[in-house]
Amino acid sequence: MNYFSSDFKLGILGGGQLGKMMLYETRKFDIQTLVLDPSNEAPCKIACNEFFQGDLMDYDTVYNFGKKVDVLTFEIENVNVEALEQLEKEGKTVFPSAKTLKTINNKATQKLFYVDNNIPTAEFTRFAYPEEMLNAVKNEALTFPFVWKSARFGYDGQGVKVVRTYSDLEGLPEGECIAEKMIPFKNELAVIVARDTKGNVKTYPVVEMEFHPEANQVEYVICPARIDKKVAEKAQLVALKVSQAYQHVGLLAVEMFQTENDEILVNEVAPRPHNSGHYSIEASYTNQFEQQVRAILGLPLGNTESKVAGIMVNLVGDEDYTGPVVYKNIENIMAMEGVTPHIYGKRETRPFRKMGHVTIVNEDIAKAREIAEQVKKSIKVIAEEK
């Protein structure tokens, strides 16, 4: 099929920053894109060929949008899966598939999938609602501390809470959830696996993630991870096993724990471009967004190796500000060597909202980490003064 400068249409469900960065690549290849998002202010709106405003969880909206395109993909998991299943039945190409998405977008079914496929993961218990979890604690079937995770709609640190005492159980949202054993770990790692329509697979290097202690959001993504070569190889193999089990088409970001004794446990996965791969825009031969386009269209997969060490710093809204966004001191960081800011196009900032990221590239990973620290200290995402 001719994708380039043709009538072919690629549909993207979700118009956020991941879609916007994928549109850099479709523009480069002159591939027509249609985007559906609930917000009229969606970052993708300025860069796609056609923009549609609508509810991603509404069956008819997603189904009718899917009928307009030749290949359908998504940049967010919270979409109407039943509509995707119907589109597939009618012969529409959806990548990753509705089956893959259905397993992944519920954390309980995702964890059960790992158990069924002998993929190493932390021990867990599934509950229909938090009250059931409380009873398990009272009956000593569950002991503190553990990690509560909402089965649905968790993202960027939302829907996750460390439970150490009874008071931590208060105010948990209703609905299905899991209680996961607390894992003492050395590192949080991630591997992005690209798998194309023919089953060809490539992995990106292992990255290391440093988290913000309060917001439970990634602060730094470091590539390559500063870990032993044997541990890196083990992480790659686990990621490939997960990819093989899902038989997904497109990108699969596999987040993992490196335990104190160097075991690798899968935490969770995302079937799309991912925060842990943003460094690749500047640091890799083929960035993750181009790779997603290549994989779902059955084009040859690109080289996943890094040209240079890369670190990504998330730009999130300062916790004291809400309102029209201002990137304070952005000129200062742009004057630093190897520093590239990416602004997502969200006009309004609020505490801990992802507003952009900054990539730092350097031949020396230690030097890149130093500059990343300076970037983090310099730039502030605040609001206009009234």
mmCIF file of C-alpha atoms in Angstrom:
data_model
loop_
_atom_site.group_PDB
_atom_site.id
_atom_site.type_symbol
_atom_site.label_atom_id
_atom_site.label_comp_id
_atom_site.label_asym_id
_atom_site.label_seq_id
_atom_site.Cartn_x
_atom_site.Cartn_y
_atom_site.Cartn_z
ATOM 1 C CA MET A 1 0.000 0.000 0.000
ATOM 2 C CA ASN A 2 1.164 3.536 -0.702
ATOM 3 C CA TYR A 3 1.155 5.490 2.575
ATOM 4 C CA PHE A 4 3.123 8.500 1.403
ATOM 5 C CA SER A 5 1.547 11.537 -0.290
ATOM 6 C CA SER A 6 -1.578 9.464 -0.935
ATOM 7 C CA ASP A 7 -5.223 9.084 0.121
ATOM 8 C CA PHE A 8 -4.253 6.642 2.898
ATOM 9 C CA LYS A 9 -5.566 7.813 6.301
ATOM 10 C CA LEU A 10 -4.074 6.973 9.704
ATOM 11 C CA GLY A 11 -6.454 7.520 12.644
ATOM 12 C CA ILE A 12 -5.220 8.308 16.154
ATOM 13 C CA LEU A 13 -7.496 8.008 19.187
ATOM 14 C CA GLY A 14 -6.336 10.648 21.649
ATOM 15 C CA GLY A 15 -4.904 14.041 20.835
ATOM 16 C CA GLY A 16 -2.406 14.576 23.648
ATOM 17 C CA GLN A 17 1.355 15.042 23.594
ATOM 18 C CA LEU A 18 2.115 11.458 22.505
ATOM 19 C CA GLY A 19 -0.072 11.915 19.449
ATOM 20 C CA LYS A 20 1.475 15.320 18.777
ATOM 21 C CA MET A 21 4.974 13.832 18.775
ATOM 22 C CA MET A 22 3.831 10.993 16.502
ATOM 23 C CA LEU A 23 2.522 13.673 14.125
ATOM 24 C CA TYR A 24 6.078 15.073 13.798
ATOM 25 C CA GLU A 25 6.832 11.773 12.056
ATOM 26 C CA THR A 26 3.689 11.506 9.914
ATOM 27 C CA ARG A 27 4.422 15.046 8.697
ATOM 28 C CA LYS A 28 7.954 13.957 7.817
ATOM 29 C CA PHE A 29 6.575 11.071 5.720
ATOM 30 C CA ASP A 30 3.550 13.030 4.438
ATOM 31 C CA ILE A 31 1.054 10.515 5.825
ATOM 32 C CA GLN A 32 -2.499 11.849 6.261
ATOM 33 C CA THR A 33 -3.749 11.785 9.862
ATOM 34 C CA LEU A 34 -7.138 12.084 11.557
ATOM 35 C CA VAL A 35 -7.311 12.615 15.323
ATOM 36 C CA LEU A 36 -10.180 12.195 17.817
ATOM 37 C CA ASP A 37 -9.992 13.844 21.239
ATOM 38 C CA PRO A 38 -12.550 15.162 23.754
ATOM 39 C CA SER A 39 -10.815 18.537 24.082
ATOM 40 C CA ASN A 40 -11.000 21.282 21.492
ATOM 41 C CA GLU A 41 -7.630 22.465 22.877
ATOM 42 C CA ALA A 42 -5.887 19.108 22.256
ATOM 43 C CA PRO A 43 -2.138 19.430 21.454
ATOM 44 C CA CYS A 44 -2.639 17.353 18.259
ATOM 45 C CA LYS A 45 -5.147 19.774 16.784
ATOM 46 C CA ILE A 46 -2.542 21.992 15.095
ATOM 47 C CA ALA A 47 -0.619 19.169 13.430
ATOM 48 C CA CYS A 48 -3.124 16.619 12.064
ATOM 49 C CA ASN A 49 -4.941 16.790 8.716
ATOM 50 C CA GLU A 50 -8.404 16.479 10.268
ATOM 51 C CA PHE A 51 -9.431 16.914 13.895
ATOM 52 C CA PHE A 52 -12.622 15.551 15.469
ATOM 53 C CA GLN A 53 -13.841 16.415 18.939
ATOM 54 C CA GLY A 54 -15.578 13.581 20.788
ATOM 55 C CA ASP A 55 -15.688 11.215 23.762
ATOM 56 C CA LEU A 56 -13.102 8.415 23.481
ATOM 57 C CA MET A 57 -15.206 6.178 25.753
ATOM 58 C CA ASP A 58 -18.365 6.550 23.637
ATOM 59 C CA TYR A 59 -19.012 3.532 21.394
ATOM 60 C CA ASP A 60 -20.661 5.379 18.483
ATOM 61 C CA THR A 61 -18.081 8.193 18.467
ATOM 62 C CA VAL A 62 -15.113 5.793 18.308
ATOM 63 C CA TYR A 63 -16.832 3.446 15.835
ATOM 64 C CA ASN A 64 -17.782 6.246 13.429
ATOM 65 C CA PHE A 65 -14.306 7.755 13.645
ATOM 66 C CA GLY A 66 -12.733 4.361 12.924
ATOM 67 C CA LYS A 67 -14.822 3.987 9.764
ATOM 68 C CA LYS A 68 -13.172 7.120 8.305
ATOM 69 C CA VAL A 69 -9.611 5.736 8.422
ATOM 70 C CA ASP A 70 -7.550 2.890 6.921
ATOM 71 C CA VAL A 71 -5.471 2.058 10.010
ATOM 72 C CA LEU A 72 -6.468 2.995 13.564
ATOM 73 C CA THR A 73 -4.129 3.380 16.533
ATOM 74 C CA PHE A 74 -4.289 5.114 19.936
ATOM 75 C CA GLU A 75 -2.054 7.196 22.177
ATOM 76 C CA ILE A 76 -4.115 6.603 25.336
ATOM 77 C CA GLU A 77 -5.544 3.349 26.699
ATOM 78 C CA ASN A 78 -8.858 4.734 27.938
ATOM 79 C CA VAL A 79 -10.886 4.257 24.751
ATOM 80 C CA ASN A 80 -14.013 2.247 23.942
ATOM 81 C CA VAL A 81 -12.668 -1.272 23.317
ATOM 82 C CA GLU A 82 -16.043 -2.664 22.167
ATOM 83 C CA ALA A 83 -16.026 -0.191 19.263
ATOM 84 C CA LEU A 84 -12.503 -1.360 18.324
ATOM 85 C CA GLU A 85 -13.640 -4.996 18.436
ATOM 86 C CA GLN A 86 -16.549 -4.234 16.104
ATOM 87 C CA LEU A 87 -14.286 -2.332 13.690
ATOM 88 C CA GLU A 88 -11.906 -5.316 13.602
ATOM 89 C CA LYS A 89 -14.831 -7.684 12.892
ATOM 90 C CA GLU A 90 -15.705 -5.491 9.925
ATOM 91 C CA GLY A 91 -12.159 -5.794 8.588
ATOM 92 C CA LYS A 92 -10.712 -2.520 9.852
ATOM 93 C CA THR A 93 -7.018 -2.610 10.845
ATOM 94 C CA VAL A 94 -6.520 -1.655 14.520
ATOM 95 C CA PHE A 95 -2.989 -1.736 15.992
ATOM 96 C CA PRO A 96 -2.303 -2.555 18.755
ATOM 97 C CA SER A 97 -5.353 -4.874 18.647
ATOM 98 C CA ALA A 98 -8.490 -4.566 20.766
ATOM 99 C CA LYS A 99 -7.496 -7.871 22.432
ATOM 100 C CA THR A 100 -4.099 -6.474 23.475
ATOM 101 C CA LEU A 101 -5.681 -3.282 24.788
ATOM 102 C CA LYS A 102 -8.425 -5.147 26.676
ATOM 103 C CA THR A 103 -5.866 -7.211 28.603
ATOM 104 C CA ILE A 104 -3.638 -4.238 29.380
ATOM 105 C CA ASN A 105 -6.091 -1.494 30.305
ATOM 106 C CA ASN A 106 -7.289 -3.350 33.393
ATOM 107 C CA LYS A 107 -4.396 -3.763 35.865
ATOM 108 C CA ALA A 108 -5.975 -6.879 37.407
ATOM 109 C CA THR A 109 -6.286 -8.720 34.069
ATOM 110 C CA GLN A 110 -2.814 -7.453 33.130
ATOM 111 C CA LYS A 111 -1.331 -9.026 36.285
ATOM 112 C CA LEU A 112 -3.237 -12.299 35.742
ATOM 113 C CA PHE A 113 -1.856 -12.372 32.189
ATOM 114 C CA TYR A 114 1.706 -12.319 33.588
ATOM 115 C CA VAL A 115 0.922 -15.198 35.949
ATOM 116 C CA ASP A 116 -0.644 -17.242 33.105
ATOM 117 C CA ASN A 117 2.399 -16.629 30.889
ATOM 118 C CA ASN A 118 5.088 -17.254 33.544
ATOM 119 C CA ILE A 119 6.250 -13.655 33.421
ATOM 120 C CA PRO A 120 7.904 -12.587 36.704
ATOM 121 C CA THR A 121 5.830 -9.993 38.588
ATOM 122 C CA ALA A 122 5.161 -8.944 42.194
ATOM 123 C CA GLU A 123 2.649 -11.041 44.156
ATOM 124 C CA PHE A 124 -0.824 -9.511 44.217
ATOM 125 C CA THR A 125 -4.451 -10.029 45.254
ATOM 126 C CA ARG A 126 -7.445 -8.862 43.239
ATOM 127 C CA PHE A 127 -10.436 -7.199 44.931
ATOM 128 C CA ALA A 128 -13.827 -6.095 43.591
ATOM 129 C CA TYR A 129 -13.764 -2.959 45.792
ATOM 130 C CA PRO A 130 -11.655 -1.408 48.614
ATOM 131 C CA GLU A 131 -14.043 -2.602 51.378
ATOM 132 C CA GLU A 132 -13.140 -6.181 50.428
ATOM 133 C CA MET A 133 -9.463 -5.210 50.787
ATOM 134 C CA LEU A 134 -10.135 -3.789 54.264
ATOM 135 C CA ASN A 135 -11.784 -7.073 55.328
ATOM 136 C CA ALA A 136 -8.751 -8.998 54.046
ATOM 137 C CA VAL A 137 -6.502 -6.824 56.258
ATOM 138 C CA LYS A 138 -8.766 -7.371 59.294
ATOM 139 C CA ASN A 139 -8.740 -11.141 58.679
ATOM 140 C CA GLU A 140 -4.942 -11.011 58.283
ATOM 141 C CA ALA A 141 -5.156 -12.403 54.746
ATOM 142 C CA LEU A 142 -3.400 -9.178 53.682
ATOM 143 C CA THR A 143 -0.668 -7.455 55.679
ATOM 144 C CA PHE A 144 0.784 -3.929 55.643
ATOM 145 C CA PRO A 145 2.607 -2.494 53.784
ATOM 146 C CA PHE A 146 1.276 -3.092 50.262
ATOM 147 C CA VAL A 147 0.580 -1.055 47.127
ATOM 148 C CA TRP A 148 -3.047 -0.323 46.210
ATOM 149 C CA LYS A 149 -3.683 0.083 42.482
ATOM 150 C CA SER A 150 -6.958 0.934 40.825
ATOM 151 C CA ALA A 151 -7.710 -1.633 38.091
ATOM 152 C CA ARG A 152 -8.852 1.051 35.657
ATOM 153 C CA PHE A 153 -7.981 4.612 34.619
ATOM 154 C CA GLY A 154 -4.720 5.040 36.528
ATOM 155 C CA TYR A 155 -2.005 7.208 34.930
ATOM 156 C CA ASP A 156 0.951 9.438 35.906
ATOM 157 C CA GLY A 157 0.891 8.415 39.544
ATOM 158 C CA GLN A 158 -2.914 8.562 39.777
ATOM 159 C CA GLY A 159 -4.627 5.365 40.910
ATOM 160 C CA VAL A 160 -1.598 4.137 42.921
ATOM 161 C CA LYS A 161 -1.032 4.438 46.672
ATOM 162 C CA VAL A 162 1.316 2.858 49.189
ATOM 163 C CA VAL A 163 -0.794 1.533 52.076
ATOM 164 C CA ARG A 164 1.101 1.311 55.371
ATOM 165 C CA THR A 165 -1.709 1.791 57.939
ATOM 166 C CA TYR A 166 -5.497 1.601 58.226
ATOM 167 C CA SER A 167 -5.733 5.378 57.706
ATOM 168 C CA ASP A 168 -4.157 4.968 54.235
ATOM 169 C CA LEU A 169 -7.204 2.890 53.267
ATOM 170 C CA GLU A 170 -9.566 5.801 53.913
ATOM 171 C CA GLY A 171 -10.957 7.636 50.894
ATOM 172 C CA LEU A 172 -9.787 5.148 48.281
ATOM 173 C CA PRO A 173 -12.012 5.393 45.210
ATOM 174 C CA GLU A 174 -14.607 2.658 44.711
ATOM 175 C CA GLY A 175 -14.144 -0.014 42.090
ATOM 176 C CA GLU A 176 -11.995 -3.003 41.248
ATOM 177 C CA CYS A 177 -8.418 -2.846 42.525
ATOM 178 C CA ILE A 178 -5.362 -4.901 43.354
ATOM 179 C CA ALA A 179 -3.125 -5.068 46.424
ATOM 180 C CA GLU A 180 0.458 -5.662 45.365
ATOM 181 C CA LYS A 181 3.295 -6.842 47.576
ATOM 182 C CA MET A 182 5.825 -4.072 48.291
ATOM 183 C CA ILE A 183 9.032 -4.879 46.433
ATOM 184 C CA PRO A 184 12.328 -3.624 47.862
ATOM 185 C CA PHE A 185 14.028 -2.632 44.626
ATOM 186 C CA LYS A 186 17.282 -0.998 43.553
ATOM 187 C CA ASN A 187 16.028 0.463 40.309
ATOM 188 C CA GLU A 188 12.964 1.025 38.180
ATOM 189 C CA LEU A 189 13.811 0.133 34.604
ATOM 190 C CA ALA A 190 11.971 0.159 31.286
ATOM 191 C CA VAL A 191 12.439 -1.405 27.882
ATOM 192 C CA ILE A 192 10.484 -0.400 24.792
ATOM 193 C CA VAL A 193 9.847 -3.249 22.373
ATOM 194 C CA ALA A 194 8.809 -2.573 18.779
ATOM 195 C CA ARG A 195 6.985 -5.392 16.970
ATOM 196 C CA ASP A 196 5.760 -5.044 13.402
ATOM 197 C CA THR A 197 2.884 -6.639 11.466
ATOM 198 C CA LYS A 198 5.160 -9.502 10.358
ATOM 199 C CA GLY A 199 6.338 -10.343 13.899
ATOM 200 C CA ASN A 200 9.786 -8.734 13.563
ATOM 201 C CA VAL A 201 10.954 -7.394 16.918
ATOM 202 C CA LYS A 202 13.508 -4.817 18.083
ATOM 203 C CA THR A 203 14.196 -3.520 21.585
ATOM 204 C CA TYR A 204 15.457 -0.137 22.678
ATOM 205 C CA PRO A 205 18.241 0.002 25.299
ATOM 206 C CA VAL A 206 17.265 -0.421 28.952
ATOM 207 C CA VAL A 207 16.483 2.915 30.601
ATOM 208 C CA GLU A 208 16.526 3.792 34.276
ATOM 209 C CA MET A 209 13.797 5.915 35.843
ATOM 210 C CA GLU A 210 14.171 8.250 38.797
ATOM 211 C CA PHE A 211 10.850 9.170 40.411
ATOM 212 C CA HIS A 212 9.536 12.251 42.205
ATOM 213 C CA PRO A 213 8.962 11.103 45.809
ATOM 214 C CA GLU A 214 5.605 12.903 46.296
ATOM 215 C CA ALA A 215 3.964 12.950 42.880
ATOM 216 C CA ASN A 216 4.910 9.338 41.979
ATOM 217 C CA GLN A 217 5.878 10.659 38.534
ATOM 218 C CA VAL A 218 9.084 10.055 36.604
ATOM 219 C CA GLU A 219 11.539 12.949 37.066
ATOM 220 C CA TYR A 220 14.476 11.627 35.031
ATOM 221 C CA VAL A 221 14.750 8.899 32.394
ATOM 222 C CA ILE A 222 18.380 7.876 31.887
ATOM 223 C CA CYS A 223 19.614 5.998 28.799
ATOM 224 C CA PRO A 224 21.562 3.799 28.985
ATOM 225 C CA ALA A 225 20.606 2.625 32.486
ATOM 226 C CA ARG A 226 23.554 2.695 34.883
ATOM 227 C CA ILE A 227 23.331 -1.036 35.641
ATOM 228 C CA ASP A 228 25.411 -4.188 35.196
ATOM 229 C CA LYS A 229 25.447 -5.592 31.649
ATOM 230 C CA LYS A 230 24.032 -8.944 32.839
ATOM 231 C CA VAL A 231 21.067 -7.197 34.498
ATOM 232 C CA ALA A 232 20.445 -5.183 31.319
ATOM 233 C CA GLU A 233 20.449 -8.374 29.235
ATOM 234 C CA LYS A 234 18.014 -10.012 31.660
ATOM 235 C CA ALA A 235 15.684 -6.990 31.438
ATOM 236 C CA GLN A 236 15.791 -7.131 27.612
ATOM 237 C CA LEU A 237 14.918 -10.847 27.651
ATOM 238 C CA VAL A 238 11.996 -10.326 30.042
ATOM 239 C CA ALA A 239 10.682 -7.499 27.832
ATOM 240 C CA LEU A 240 10.933 -9.766 24.763
ATOM 241 C CA LYS A 241 9.036 -12.507 26.628
ATOM 242 C CA VAL A 242 6.249 -10.020 27.450
ATOM 243 C CA SER A 243 6.120 -8.889 23.821
ATOM 244 C CA GLN A 244 5.949 -12.501 22.627
ATOM 245 C CA ALA A 245 3.087 -13.236 25.047
ATOM 246 C CA TYR A 246 1.006 -10.249 23.924
ATOM 247 C CA GLN A 247 1.806 -10.654 20.202
ATOM 248 C CA HIS A 248 1.163 -6.898 19.985
ATOM 249 C CA VAL A 249 1.785 -4.780 16.896
ATOM 250 C CA GLY A 250 3.399 -1.406 17.576
ATOM 251 C CA LEU A 251 5.320 -0.325 20.652
ATOM 252 C CA LEU A 252 5.121 -1.956 24.054
ATOM 253 C CA ALA A 253 6.764 -0.126 26.963
ATOM 254 C CA VAL A 254 7.628 -2.644 29.695
ATOM 255 C CA GLU A 255 8.248 -1.118 33.134
ATOM 256 C CA MET A 256 10.221 -3.310 35.536
ATOM 257 C CA PHE A 257 11.741 -3.483 38.997
ATOM 258 C CA GLN A 258 15.339 -4.569 39.559
ATOM 259 C CA THR A 259 15.163 -6.210 43.004
ATOM 260 C CA GLU A 260 17.895 -6.161 45.657
ATOM 261 C CA ASN A 261 19.151 -9.546 44.394
ATOM 262 C CA ASP A 262 19.001 -8.482 40.720
ATOM 263 C CA GLU A 263 15.801 -10.290 39.782
ATOM 264 C CA ILE A 264 13.654 -8.544 37.157
ATOM 265 C CA LEU A 265 9.918 -8.205 37.893
ATOM 266 C CA VAL A 266 7.424 -6.683 35.454
ATOM 267 C CA ASN A 267 5.509 -3.793 37.005
ATOM 268 C CA GLU A 268 3.194 -2.816 34.130
ATOM 269 C CA VAL A 269 3.129 -2.169 30.399
ATOM 270 C CA ALA A 270 1.786 0.449 27.990
ATOM 271 C CA PRO A 271 0.934 -0.479 24.375
ATOM 272 C CA ARG A 272 1.998 2.848 22.830
ATOM 273 C CA PRO A 273 4.823 5.391 22.804
ATOM 274 C CA HIS A 274 5.797 6.080 26.399
ATOM 275 C CA ASN A 275 7.395 8.655 28.670
ATOM 276 C CA SER A 276 10.401 6.359 29.088
ATOM 277 C CA GLY A 277 11.164 6.688 25.350
ATOM 278 C CA HIS A 278 11.094 10.470 24.924
ATOM 279 C CA TYR A 279 14.903 10.652 25.126
ATOM 280 C CA SER A 280 14.937 8.837 21.757
ATOM 281 C CA ILE A 281 13.842 11.929 19.793
ATOM 282 C CA GLU A 282 17.334 13.390 20.166
ATOM 283 C CA ALA A 283 19.418 10.389 21.253
ATOM 284 C CA SER A 284 18.375 7.452 19.000
ATOM 285 C CA TYR A 285 18.833 6.630 15.331
ATOM 286 C CA THR A 286 15.081 5.967 15.126
ATOM 287 C CA ASN A 287 12.922 7.660 17.756
ATOM 288 C CA GLN A 288 10.018 5.810 19.355
ATOM 289 C CA PHE A 289 7.335 7.802 17.504
ATOM 290 C CA GLU A 290 8.749 7.057 14.066
ATOM 291 C CA GLN A 291 9.137 3.429 15.137
ATOM 292 C CA GLN A 292 5.453 3.259 16.119
ATOM 293 C CA VAL A 293 4.460 4.496 12.650
ATOM 294 C CA ARG A 294 6.832 2.009 10.980
ATOM 295 C CA ALA A 295 5.588 -0.923 13.113
ATOM 296 C CA ILE A 296 1.820 -0.434 12.662
ATOM 297 C CA LEU A 297 2.156 0.187 8.918
ATOM 298 C CA GLY A 298 4.402 -2.838 8.328
ATOM 299 C CA LEU A 299 7.339 -0.699 7.214
ATOM 300 C CA PRO A 300 10.899 -1.868 8.042
ATOM 301 C CA LEU A 301 11.752 -1.262 11.715
ATOM 302 C CA GLY A 302 14.454 1.348 12.266
ATOM 303 C CA ASN A 303 17.713 1.140 14.226
ATOM 304 C CA THR A 304 16.932 1.345 17.978
ATOM 305 C CA GLU A 305 20.510 2.045 19.095
ATOM 306 C CA SER A 306 21.452 5.356 20.687
ATOM 307 C CA LYS A 307 23.812 7.762 18.930
ATOM 308 C CA VAL A 308 24.646 9.373 22.251
ATOM 309 C CA ALA A 309 23.699 9.115 25.947
ATOM 310 C CA GLY A 310 20.335 10.747 26.667
ATOM 311 C CA ILE A 311 18.436 11.937 29.711
ATOM 312 C CA MET A 312 14.854 13.139 29.767
ATOM 313 C CA VAL A 313 13.466 15.529 32.377
ATOM 314 C CA ASN A 314 9.703 15.881 32.684
ATOM 315 C CA LEU A 315 8.326 19.425 32.820
ATOM 316 C CA VAL A 316 5.353 19.324 35.155
ATOM 317 C CA GLY A 317 3.239 22.121 36.548
ATOM 318 C CA ASP A 318 4.583 23.650 39.756
ATOM 319 C CA GLU A 319 2.441 22.534 42.681
ATOM 320 C CA ASP A 320 1.674 26.155 43.676
ATOM 321 C CA TYR A 321 0.296 27.319 40.315
ATOM 322 C CA THR A 322 -2.874 26.919 38.241
ATOM 323 C CA GLY A 323 -3.700 28.992 35.182
ATOM 324 C CA PRO A 324 -2.261 30.160 31.818
ATOM 325 C CA VAL A 325 1.209 28.627 31.569
ATOM 326 C CA VAL A 326 4.582 30.419 31.693
ATOM 327 C CA TYR A 327 7.889 28.548 31.211
ATOM 328 C CA LYS A 328 10.124 30.558 33.516
ATOM 329 C CA ASN A 329 13.856 30.564 32.645
ATOM 330 C CA ILE A 330 13.385 28.521 29.457
ATOM 331 C CA GLU A 331 16.011 30.714 27.715
ATOM 332 C CA ASN A 332 18.552 29.712 30.387
ATOM 333 C CA ILE A 333 18.189 26.006 29.694
ATOM 334 C CA MET A 334 18.240 26.559 25.909
ATOM 335 C CA ALA A 335 21.687 28.127 26.357
ATOM 336 C CA MET A 336 22.998 24.866 27.858
ATOM 337 C CA GLU A 337 24.830 22.401 25.624
ATOM 338 C CA GLY A 338 22.817 19.475 24.251
ATOM 339 C CA VAL A 339 19.532 20.653 25.773
ATOM 340 C CA THR A 340 16.252 20.545 23.804
ATOM 341 C CA PRO A 341 12.884 21.492 25.323
ATOM 342 C CA HIS A 342 9.652 19.977 23.985
ATOM 343 C CA ILE A 343 6.518 21.964 24.818
ATOM 344 C CA TYR A 344 3.304 19.961 24.589
ATOM 345 C CA GLY A 345 0.868 22.728 23.728
ATOM 346 C CA LYS A 346 -1.263 22.736 26.880
ATOM 347 C CA ARG A 347 -2.233 26.333 27.593
ATOM 348 C CA GLU A 348 -3.287 25.778 31.212
ATOM 349 C CA THR A 349 -0.939 24.528 33.904
ATOM 350 C CA ARG A 350 -1.967 22.849 37.159
ATOM 351 C CA PRO A 351 0.012 21.038 39.889
ATOM 352 C CA PHE A 352 2.024 18.088 38.505
ATOM 353 C CA ARG A 353 0.347 18.246 35.056
ATOM 354 C CA LYS A 354 2.743 17.067 32.306
ATOM 355 C CA MET A 355 3.423 20.212 30.263
ATOM 356 C CA GLY A 356 6.550 19.202 28.355
ATOM 357 C CA HIS A 357 9.903 17.504 28.652
ATOM 358 C CA VAL A 358 13.553 18.387 28.117
ATOM 359 C CA THR A 359 16.128 16.093 26.532
ATOM 360 C CA ILE A 360 19.795 16.332 27.460
ATOM 361 C CA VAL A 361 22.311 14.547 25.212
ATOM 362 C CA ASN A 362 26.019 14.110 25.885
ATOM 363 C CA GLU A 363 28.787 11.610 25.092
ATOM 364 C CA ASP A 364 29.217 11.205 28.866
ATOM 365 C CA ILE A 365 26.156 9.978 30.819
ATOM 366 C CA ALA A 366 27.510 11.448 34.112
ATOM 367 C CA LYS A 367 27.857 14.876 32.465
ATOM 368 C CA ALA A 368 24.364 14.579 30.980
ATOM 369 C CA ARG A 369 22.998 13.788 34.473
ATOM 370 C CA GLU A 370 24.706 16.906 35.892
ATOM 371 C CA ILE A 371 23.191 19.102 33.175
ATOM 372 C CA ALA A 372 19.790 17.455 33.781
ATOM 373 C CA GLU A 373 20.022 18.525 37.417
ATOM 374 C CA GLN A 374 20.751 22.114 36.329
ATOM 375 C CA VAL A 375 17.792 22.014 33.931
ATOM 376 C CA LYS A 376 15.521 20.742 36.707
ATOM 377 C CA LYS A 377 16.642 23.533 39.051
ATOM 378 C CA SER A 378 16.448 26.285 36.402
ATOM 379 C CA ILE A 379 13.136 25.920 34.576
ATOM 380 C CA LYS A 380 9.821 26.378 36.389
ATOM 381 C CA VAL A 381 6.360 25.737 34.975
ATOM 382 C CA ILE A 382 4.227 28.439 36.560
ATOM 383 C CA ALA A 383 1.125 30.500 35.725
ATOM 384 C CA GLU A 384 0.747 34.095 34.563
ATOM 385 C CA GLU A 385 0.349 36.553 37.387
ATOM 386 C CA LYS A 386 -3.150 37.956 37.588
#
